Coordinates of C-alpha atoms in Angstrom, one line a residue:
M1 CA -53.5 47.2 73.2
E2 CA -55.7 44.4 74.7
P3 CA -54.3 41.0 73.7
R4 CA -56.0 39.4 71.0
P5 CA -57.6 36.1 71.9
P6 CA -55.7 33.2 69.8
A7 CA -57.1 31.1 66.9
W8 CA -56.2 27.8 67.7
P9 CA -59.7 27.2 69.5
L10 CA -61.5 28.2 66.2
L11 CA -58.8 26.1 63.9
C12 CA -59.5 22.9 66.2
L13 CA -63.5 23.3 66.0
L14 CA -63.2 23.5 62.4
L15 CA -60.7 20.1 62.1
L16 CA -63.3 18.4 64.8
C17 CA -66.2 19.2 62.8
Q18 CA -64.6 18.4 59.3
S19 CA -66.1 15.0 58.6
S20 CA -69.3 16.4 60.1
C21 CA -69.6 19.5 58.2
A22 CA -69.2 17.5 54.6
G23 CA -72.3 15.4 56.0
V24 CA -74.0 18.5 56.9
G25 CA -73.6 19.7 53.4
A26 CA -74.3 16.5 51.8
Q27 CA -77.7 16.5 53.9
T28 CA -78.3 20.7 53.2
Y29 CA -77.5 20.1 49.2
P30 CA -78.9 16.5 48.4
D31 CA -79.0 17.2 44.8
F32 CA -75.4 18.1 44.8
K33 CA -72.8 15.6 43.2
L34 CA -68.9 15.6 42.6
Q35 CA -67.8 12.9 40.4
Q36 CA -63.8 12.0 40.2
P37 CA -63.9 8.5 37.9
Q38 CA -59.8 7.7 37.8
S39 CA -58.8 5.9 40.6
S40 CA -55.3 5.5 39.4
E41 CA -53.2 6.8 36.2
V42 CA -50.1 6.2 35.4
V43 CA -48.3 8.8 33.4
I44 CA -44.5 9.1 31.6
K45 CA -42.3 11.4 32.9
G46 CA -42.2 14.3 30.5
D47 CA -45.6 13.8 29.3
T48 CA -49.1 15.4 30.4
L49 CA -51.5 14.3 33.3
T50 CA -55.1 15.0 33.2
L51 CA -57.1 14.4 36.1
N52 CA -61.2 14.5 35.7
C53 CA -63.6 16.0 38.1
T54 CA -67.1 17.2 37.2
V55 CA -69.8 18.5 39.8
S56 CA -74.0 18.6 39.1
G57 CA -76.6 19.9 41.0
S58 CA -76.9 22.8 43.3
G59 CA -74.4 23.4 46.1
P60 CA -73.2 26.0 48.5
V61 CA -70.8 28.7 47.4
G62 CA -67.4 28.3 47.5
P63 CA -64.8 26.6 45.2
V64 CA -63.6 23.7 43.4
K65 CA -59.9 22.9 44.6
W66 CA -57.3 20.2 43.3
V67 CA -55.2 19.2 46.2
K68 CA -52.0 16.5 46.4
G69 CA -52.9 14.3 49.5
W70 CA -55.0 14.6 52.5
G71 CA -54.1 16.1 55.9
S72 CA -51.9 18.5 57.1
D73 CA -49.2 18.3 54.6
N74 CA -52.0 18.5 51.5
Q75 CA -50.6 20.5 48.7
T76 CA -52.9 22.8 46.3
V77 CA -52.5 22.1 43.0
Y78 CA -55.2 24.0 41.6
E79 CA -57.7 26.6 42.0
H80 CA -59.4 29.4 40.2
K81 CA -57.4 32.1 42.1
G82 CA -53.8 32.0 41.9
S83 CA -50.7 31.4 39.1
F84 CA -49.9 27.8 38.3
P85 CA -47.8 27.5 35.2
R86 CA -48.1 23.4 34.0
V87 CA -52.3 23.5 35.2
M88 CA -54.9 24.6 33.7
R89 CA -58.7 23.5 33.6
A90 CA -59.4 21.3 30.4
V91 CA -62.6 23.1 30.0
P92 CA -62.7 27.4 30.1
D93 CA -64.7 28.9 33.0
P94 CA -67.8 29.0 33.6
S95 CA -68.5 25.0 33.8
N96 CA -69.3 22.7 35.8
D97 CA -66.1 20.5 34.7
F98 CA -63.2 21.0 36.7
T99 CA -60.8 18.6 34.7
I100 CA -57.6 19.9 34.9
R101 CA -54.2 19.0 33.3
I102 CA -50.5 19.1 34.4
S103 CA -47.9 19.0 31.7
N104 CA -44.5 18.1 31.8
V105 CA -45.0 15.8 34.7
S106 CA -42.0 15.2 36.5
L107 CA -41.1 12.3 39.3
E108 CA -42.2 14.4 42.3
D109 CA -45.5 14.7 40.8
A110 CA -46.2 11.5 41.9
G111 CA -49.1 10.9 44.6
T112 CA -52.9 11.0 45.1
Y113 CA -54.7 13.9 43.7
Y114 CA -58.5 15.1 45.4
C115 CA -60.7 16.9 44.1
V116 CA -62.5 19.3 46.5
K117 CA -65.7 21.6 46.7
F118 CA -65.0 24.2 49.3
R119 CA -67.8 25.8 51.5
K120 CA -67.1 29.6 52.2
G121 CA -66.8 30.1 55.7
T122 CA -66.7 33.1 57.7
V123 CA -63.0 33.3 58.0
D124 CA -61.9 30.9 55.9
D125 CA -63.1 27.8 53.4
V126 CA -64.6 25.0 54.5
V127 CA -64.4 21.5 52.6
F128 CA -67.9 20.5 51.7
T129 CA -67.1 17.6 49.8
K130 CA -64.7 15.5 47.6
G131 CA -63.7 13.0 45.6
G132 CA -62.5 9.7 46.2
G133 CA -59.0 10.6 45.0
T134 CA -56.7 9.6 42.0
E135 CA -53.1 7.7 42.3
V136 CA -50.9 8.8 40.2
S137 CA -47.7 7.3 39.1
V138 CA -45.2 8.8 37.4
H139 CA -42.7 6.3 35.5
A140 CA -39.4 7.5 34.0
R141 CA -37.8 6.5 30.6
P142 CA -34.3 5.5 30.8
S143 CA -31.7 8.0 29.6
V144 CA -30.0 7.0 26.3
P145 CA -27.4 4.4 27.1
V146 CA -23.9 5.0 27.3
V147 CA -21.0 2.9 26.8
S148 CA -17.7 3.8 28.3
G149 CA -14.4 1.6 27.2
P150 CA -11.0 1.7 28.9
S151 CA -9.3 5.1 29.2
H152 CA -6.1 3.7 27.5
R153 CA -5.8 1.7 24.0
A154 CA -5.1 -1.9 24.2
V155 CA -3.3 -3.9 21.9
P156 CA -4.3 -7.3 20.5
G157 CA -5.1 -10.0 23.1
Q158 CA -5.7 -7.9 25.7
S159 CA -9.4 -8.3 27.8
V160 CA -10.4 -5.0 28.6
P161 CA -14.2 -4.0 30.2
F162 CA -16.8 -1.7 28.6
T163 CA -19.6 -0.2 30.8
C164 CA -23.0 0.7 29.7
S165 CA -25.2 2.4 31.7
A166 CA -28.6 4.7 31.9
K167 CA -30.3 6.9 34.7
E168 CA -33.4 8.2 36.0
F169 CA -35.8 5.8 35.3
S170 CA -38.6 4.0 37.0
P171 CA -39.8 1.7 37.7
R172 CA -36.6 -0.5 38.7
D173 CA -37.1 -3.2 36.3
I174 CA -35.1 -3.0 33.1
R175 CA -33.1 -5.3 31.0
V176 CA -29.5 -5.2 29.2
K177 CA -28.2 -7.1 26.4
W178 CA -24.9 -7.1 24.7
L179 CA -24.0 -7.7 20.8
K180 CA -21.0 -7.5 19.3
N181 CA -21.1 -7.0 15.2
S182 CA -25.6 -8.0 16.1
T183 CA -24.2 -11.3 17.6
L184 CA -25.3 -11.5 21.3
V185 CA -22.5 -11.6 24.0
R186 CA -23.6 -13.1 27.7
A187 CA -22.9 -10.7 30.2
E188 CA -23.9 -10.2 33.9
P189 CA -27.3 -8.6 35.0
P190 CA -27.3 -5.0 35.4
H191 CA -26.5 -3.6 38.6
V192 CA -29.3 -1.6 39.6
T193 CA -29.3 1.6 42.2
P194 CA -32.2 4.3 43.5
E195 CA -30.8 7.7 42.8
L196 CA -30.1 9.8 45.8
S197 CA -32.6 12.8 44.8
N198 CA -35.6 11.2 43.5
S199 CA -37.6 8.0 43.4
S200 CA -35.7 7.2 39.9
Y201 CA -33.1 4.4 39.3
R202 CA -29.9 4.4 37.7
M203 CA -28.1 1.1 36.1
S204 CA -24.7 -0.3 35.0
S205 CA -23.7 -3.0 33.1
T206 CA -19.9 -4.7 31.8
L207 CA -18.5 -6.6 29.4
Q208 CA -14.8 -8.1 29.2
V209 CA -14.0 -8.0 25.7
K210 CA -11.0 -9.6 24.5
L211 CA -9.3 -7.9 21.6
S212 CA -8.0 -8.4 18.3
E213 CA -6.6 -7.0 15.1
D214 CA -9.4 -7.8 13.0
D215 CA -11.4 -5.4 16.1
V216 CA -10.5 -2.7 14.1
R217 CA -13.5 -2.4 12.7
S218 CA -16.2 -4.3 14.9
E219 CA -18.9 -2.8 16.8
L220 CA -20.1 -3.0 20.2
T221 CA -23.9 -2.4 21.1
C222 CA -25.4 -2.0 24.5
E223 CA -29.5 -2.6 24.2
V224 CA -31.6 -1.3 27.1
Q225 CA -34.9 -2.8 27.6
H226 CA -37.8 -0.9 29.8
P227 CA -41.6 -1.3 30.4
T228 CA -41.8 2.7 29.2
L229 CA -40.2 1.6 26.0
A230 CA -41.6 0.9 22.9
A231 CA -38.5 -0.5 21.5
P232 CA -35.3 -0.7 23.0
L233 CA -32.8 1.8 23.2
R234 CA -28.9 1.5 21.6
K235 CA -25.9 2.5 21.8
T236 CA -23.1 1.8 19.8
Y237 CA -19.7 1.5 20.8
A238 CA -16.7 1.3 18.0
L239 CA -14.1 -1.0 19.1
H240 CA -10.9 1.0 17.3
Q241 CA -11.4 3.4 19.5
A242 CA -9.8 1.0 22.3
L243 CA -7.6 -0.8 19.9
R244 CA -4.1 -0.5 19.2
V245 CA -2.1 -2.2 16.9
P246 CA 1.6 -1.7 16.9
P247 CA 3.5 -1.7 13.4
S248 CA 5.7 -4.5 12.1
V249 CA 8.9 -2.6 11.1
S250 CA 11.7 -4.1 8.6
V251 CA 14.1 -2.0 6.4
V252 CA 15.2 -3.1 2.7
A253 CA 17.9 -2.2 0.6
A254 CA 17.8 -1.7 -3.6
P255 CA 20.1 -2.8 -4.7
S256 CA 20.5 -5.6 -2.0
G257 CA 23.7 -6.7 -1.3
A258 CA 27.4 -4.9 -1.6
V259 CA 27.3 -2.3 -4.0
E260 CA 30.2 -0.5 -5.8
V261 CA 31.8 2.7 -4.9
N262 CA 29.5 6.3 -6.0
K263 CA 26.6 3.8 -6.6
T264 CA 23.0 4.8 -5.1
V265 CA 21.2 2.8 -2.9
N266 CA 17.6 3.1 -1.9
F267 CA 17.1 2.2 2.1
T268 CA 13.3 2.0 2.5
C269 CA 11.6 1.5 5.8
R270 CA 8.3 -0.7 5.6
V271 CA 5.9 0.5 8.3
Q272 CA 2.8 -2.4 8.5
G273 CA -0.2 -3.2 9.8
F274 CA -0.8 -0.8 12.7
Y275 CA -3.4 1.5 13.9
P276 CA -4.5 4.4 14.4
G277 CA -2.7 5.7 11.4
A278 CA -0.4 8.6 13.1
V279 CA 3.1 7.3 13.6
N280 CA 6.2 9.5 13.3
V281 CA 9.0 8.1 11.2
S282 CA 12.7 9.1 11.4
W283 CA 16.4 7.7 10.5
L284 CA 19.6 7.4 11.7
E285 CA 23.1 7.0 10.0
N286 CA 25.3 5.2 12.2
G287 CA 23.3 6.5 15.2
T288 CA 23.4 10.0 13.9
E289 CA 19.9 11.6 12.7
M290 CA 19.3 12.5 9.1
N291 CA 17.6 15.0 7.7
T292 CA 15.3 13.2 5.4
G293 CA 12.2 15.8 4.6
N294 CA 8.4 14.9 4.7
S295 CA 7.9 11.5 4.8
T296 CA 5.4 9.8 3.1
Q297 CA 1.4 9.5 4.2
P298 CA 0.0 6.1 5.6
T299 CA -2.4 4.8 3.4
E300 CA -5.4 2.4 4.6
T301 CA -5.2 -1.5 4.0
S302 CA -8.8 -3.7 3.2
R303 CA -8.4 -4.5 6.8
G304 CA -8.7 -1.7 8.1
L305 CA -5.4 -1.5 9.3
F306 CA -2.5 1.4 7.6
E307 CA 1.0 1.1 6.2
L308 CA 3.3 3.1 5.3
N309 CA 6.9 3.1 3.1
D310 CA 9.7 5.7 3.6
T311 CA 12.8 5.6 1.8
V312 CA 16.1 7.3 2.2
T313 CA 18.9 7.6 -0.7
V314 CA 22.7 7.2 -0.1
Q315 CA 25.4 7.6 -1.4
A316 CA 27.9 4.5 -1.5
G317 CA 31.2 6.1 -0.6
E318 CA 34.0 4.1 0.2
E319 CA 34.2 5.3 3.9
K320 CA 30.3 4.5 4.0
S321 CA 31.0 0.6 4.2
G322 CA 29.6 -0.9 6.5
F323 CA 27.6 2.2 8.0
K324 CA 23.7 1.1 9.9
F325 CA 20.6 2.7 8.5
T326 CA 18.3 2.6 11.1
C327 CA 14.4 3.6 11.0
L328 CA 12.6 4.8 14.0
V329 CA 8.8 4.8 14.2
V330 CA 6.9 5.9 17.3
H331 CA 3.5 4.9 17.4
E332 CA 0.8 6.7 19.8
D333 CA 3.5 7.8 22.5
Q334 CA 4.8 4.4 22.4
E335 CA 8.5 3.1 22.5
P336 CA 10.3 3.5 19.4
I337 CA 10.1 0.2 16.9
S338 CA 13.1 0.6 14.6
G339 CA 14.3 -1.7 11.9
T340 CA 18.3 -1.7 10.6
G341 CA 19.9 -1.9 7.1
I342 CA 23.6 -2.1 6.8
L343 CA 25.6 -0.6 3.8
W344 CA 27.9 -2.7 1.7
V345 CA 30.7 -1.0 -0.2
T346 CA 33.0 -2.6 -2.6
P347 CA 35.6 -1.8 -5.2
P348 CA 35.3 -3.2 -8.6
A349 CA 36.2 -6.9 -8.8
L350 CA 39.0 -7.9 -10.1
G351 CA 38.1 -10.2 -12.6
E352 CA 36.0 -7.8 -14.3
S353 CA 38.6 -5.5 -14.6
N354 CA 41.0 -8.4 -16.2
E355 CA 37.8 -9.4 -18.4
G356 CA 37.7 -6.0 -19.7
L357 CA 41.5 -5.8 -20.7
I358 CA 40.9 -9.4 -22.3
G359 CA 38.1 -8.0 -24.2
D360 CA 39.7 -5.0 -25.1
S361 CA 43.2 -7.2 -26.3
K362 CA 41.0 -9.5 -28.4
S363 CA 39.6 -6.5 -30.1
L364 CA 43.2 -5.1 -30.6
I365 CA 44.1 -8.6 -31.8
Y366 CA 40.9 -8.8 -34.5
V367 CA 41.6 -5.6 -36.0
A368 CA 45.5 -6.4 -36.3
V369 CA 44.9 -9.5 -37.9
G370 CA 42.1 -7.4 -40.7
V371 CA 45.0 -5.0 -41.1
V372 CA 47.5 -7.7 -41.7
C373 CA 44.8 -9.8 -43.7
T374 CA 44.5 -6.6 -46.0
V375 CA 48.1 -5.9 -46.4
L376 CA 48.0 -9.3 -47.5
A377 CA 45.8 -9.0 -49.8
L378 CA 47.0 -5.8 -51.2
L379 CA 50.1 -7.9 -51.9
V380 CA 49.1 -11.1 -53.4
I381 CA 47.3 -8.4 -56.0
A382 CA 50.3 -6.3 -56.5
I383 CA 52.4 -9.3 -56.9
L384 CA 49.9 -10.6 -59.5
Y385 CA 49.6 -7.4 -61.3
L386 CA 53.2 -7.3 -61.3
I387 CA 53.8 -11.0 -63.0
R388 CA 50.6 -10.2 -65.7
T389 CA 52.7 -7.1 -66.2
K390 CA 56.2 -8.9 -66.9
Q391 CA 54.0 -11.3 -68.7
S392 CA 52.0 -9.2 -70.9
K393 CA 55.7 -7.0 -71.7
A394 CA 57.3 -10.8 -72.2
G395 CA 54.8 -11.8 -74.7
K396 CA 55.4 -8.3 -77.2
S397 CA 58.8 -9.1 -77.4
S398 CA 60.6 -11.3 -79.8
P399 CA 61.4 -13.8 -79.4
S400 CA 59.0 -15.0 -77.1
A401 CA 59.0 -17.3 -73.8
R402 CA 55.9 -19.6 -73.0
L403 CA 56.3 -22.2 -70.2
H404 CA 54.7 -25.3 -71.0
E405 CA 53.6 -28.1 -68.3
P406 CA 55.2 -30.9 -68.7
E407 CA 52.6 -32.8 -70.1
K408 CA 52.9 -30.2 -73.1
S409 CA 56.8 -30.5 -73.3
S410 CA 58.5 -32.8 -76.1
G411 CA 61.7 -33.0 -78.1
T412 CA 64.2 -31.2 -76.2
T413 CA 67.5 -31.7 -75.0
T414 CA 67.0 -31.5 -71.3
T415 CA 69.9 -31.6 -68.8
Q416 CA 68.7 -33.5 -65.3
E417 CA 70.0 -33.8 -61.9
S418 CA 69.6 -37.4 -60.2
D419 CA 66.0 -36.0 -59.0
P420 CA 63.8 -35.9 -62.1
N421 CA 60.9 -34.4 -59.8
N422 CA 63.4 -31.1 -59.4
M423 CA 63.3 -30.4 -63.4
T424 CA 61.4 -27.6 -64.7
Y425 CA 60.8 -27.3 -68.8
A426 CA 60.9 -24.0 -70.5
D427 CA 59.3 -24.2 -74.4
L428 CA 60.9 -21.4 -76.1
N429 CA 58.8 -20.1 -79.0
F430 CA 61.2 -18.3 -81.5
A431 CA 59.9 -16.6 -84.5
K432 CA 60.1 -18.4 -87.4
E433 CA 63.6 -17.7 -89.5
K434 CA 66.1 -19.7 -90.6
R435 CA 66.8 -22.6 -88.5
K436 CA 70.3 -21.9 -86.1
S437 CA 72.0 -23.8 -83.9
V438 CA 71.3 -23.2 -80.3
R439 CA 73.5 -22.9 -78.0
R440 CA 72.2 -23.5 -74.2
V441 CA 73.7 -21.7 -71.2
I442 CA 72.1 -22.0 -68.0
E443 CA 73.3 -19.7 -65.3
L444 CA 71.7 -19.9 -61.9
S445 CA 71.5 -17.4 -59.7
Q446 CA 71.2 -17.5 -55.6
Q447 CA 68.1 -14.5 -56.2
S448 CA 66.8 -14.9 -59.7
E449 CA 66.7 -18.1 -62.2
Y450 CA 67.2 -17.3 -65.8
A451 CA 67.8 -19.2 -68.9
C452 CA 69.9 -17.7 -70.9
I453 CA 69.6 -19.2 -74.6
Q454 CA 72.1 -17.6 -77.2
G455 CA 71.6 -18.7 -80.8
S456 CA 73.7 -18.4 -83.9
N457 CA 73.1 -18.5 -87.9
S458 CA 73.7 -21.9 -89.1
S459 CA 76.3 -21.1 -91.7
S460 CA 79.0 -19.8 -89.0
S461 CA 80.7 -21.6 -86.6
Q462 CA 81.7 -18.7 -84.5
P463 CA 79.0 -17.4 -81.8
A464 CA 78.2 -14.0 -82.6
S465 CA 79.6 -11.1 -80.2
S466 CA 76.6 -8.7 -80.2
S467 CA 74.5 -8.8 -77.7
D468 CA 72.0 -8.4 -79.8
N469 CA 71.5 -12.2 -80.2
L470 CA 71.0 -12.7 -77.1
T471 CA 67.6 -14.0 -75.6
Y472 CA 66.4 -14.5 -72.2
A473 CA 63.7 -16.3 -70.1
D474 CA 62.6 -15.0 -67.3
L475 CA 61.6 -18.3 -65.1
D476 CA 59.1 -17.5 -62.1
M477 CA 59.2 -20.1 -60.1
V478 CA 55.3 -19.3 -59.2
H479 CA 54.4 -20.3 -62.7
L480 CA 57.0 -23.4 -63.1
S481 CA 55.2 -26.7 -62.5
K482 CA 57.4 -29.8 -61.3
A483 CA 56.4 -32.8 -62.3
P484 CA 57.2 -36.4 -62.0
R485 CA 60.3 -38.2 -63.8
R486 CA 58.8 -38.2 -67.5
P487 CA 60.5 -39.4 -70.5
P488 CA 62.9 -36.8 -72.3
P489 CA 60.3 -34.3 -74.9
C490 CA 60.7 -35.0 -78.4
P491 CA 61.2 -32.0 -80.6
E492 CA 58.9 -30.4 -82.4
E493 CA 58.8 -28.9 -85.7
S494 CA 61.2 -26.6 -86.8
S495 CA 59.5 -23.6 -86.2
S496 CA 59.7 -23.8 -82.6
E497 CA 63.2 -24.2 -80.7
Y498 CA 63.4 -25.4 -77.2
A499 CA 65.4 -25.3 -74.0
S500 CA 65.4 -27.8 -71.3
V501 CA 66.8 -25.8 -68.0
Q502 CA 67.0 -27.8 -65.0
I503 CA 67.0 -25.4 -61.9
Q504 CA 68.2 -25.9 -58.9
R505 CA 65.7 -25.8 -56.1
Q506 CA 67.3 -23.8 -53.0

């Protein structure tokens, strides 16, 4: 087989006469016109690009193609034959309008596009004429900004960095603003660098923020402005994600102070002002862990912080006096925070015991006095009853004895001692009968005082021997009144006989 002559001489000939061929074609077909009106076009990444091209008049046989770039590195974008998924003609065939649409434009689609009329050649198609070209610029909107905070939570008072970043935007002109709770915060200009894979860019902006407890409900906003955006892009970061507020821990006892044996004491661990709301509470009794069961759940305050009260109940045994009850609080895997309460146990106070005994003694005294008073009252009533009974019996006997007060006594012979104040008079009234001579006999006794009056008939000089003639006056000193010195009583009428009896007071 003879070797085939190389084809490069023909290719060189075609390249040499490319420009002259176009002119030749124009001269051969003077009424043929190709129009590509767009000199430049800007399209946003992801949008659809429209490239306009129309022909008119008679021209040579050959296709119309769209190519990107010119020269040896050009790239066919569209032709009637072949498959181009993202490119399609705007007007269906057959037509003189060769406008195309490129969908989902990417940054790689940037470049200069030509609408070219080819003339069918012997081997390959030859360029007959082309348009002036359309320079396409692809702009890319920045991605939604991302705001990142510190890798670990920080406590109030610490200054921590926050970073806002965006990428794949073009052109590189971009502006960033920071706002804290809608208030503008000064920050350094963003740092913009080109992407390695394409003609887009990326940026990052950093802001230092000093945290406080009030930042639990604060927000940090990054606002990105770019020529491709109708409105700025925003991303908000809640500062509570970067904040840790440690709790304050205290232990209080109820009742406070020392308590008596076997009393119940409640030790309450107050865990206040912490964030986030997850804590672990445990109790130690003199360093030994206690089993207290389930603890209560934290509650949120109006400031956004949390608080918790955990209570343990202790029986105050005398051996537990001085025991320490410690509350351990672990928050966010940090070192435990503790609070301690001490149990003091005292026996009942001696003063309180004496007061109880004194109170009981007083009660007994009151009862005894009441009983004695009651007995005395009963004795008085009994005595009065006996006196009245005796008086009633004496009133029924004959003769009767009536005791008179001194001012009512008169006319009776009296026997007096040197002190007249000790005189007691007994007015003895006898029933009316013949006048009798009275013989007065006074008998004194250590136990009872009696006035024995023995009476006899006036016609007889001898005393009667019969005991029936004796009359006794039982003188109860309760009813005898003492009187100052008075003249002797005057005798009354014969119907009454008086005996003046002087009683010796013991």
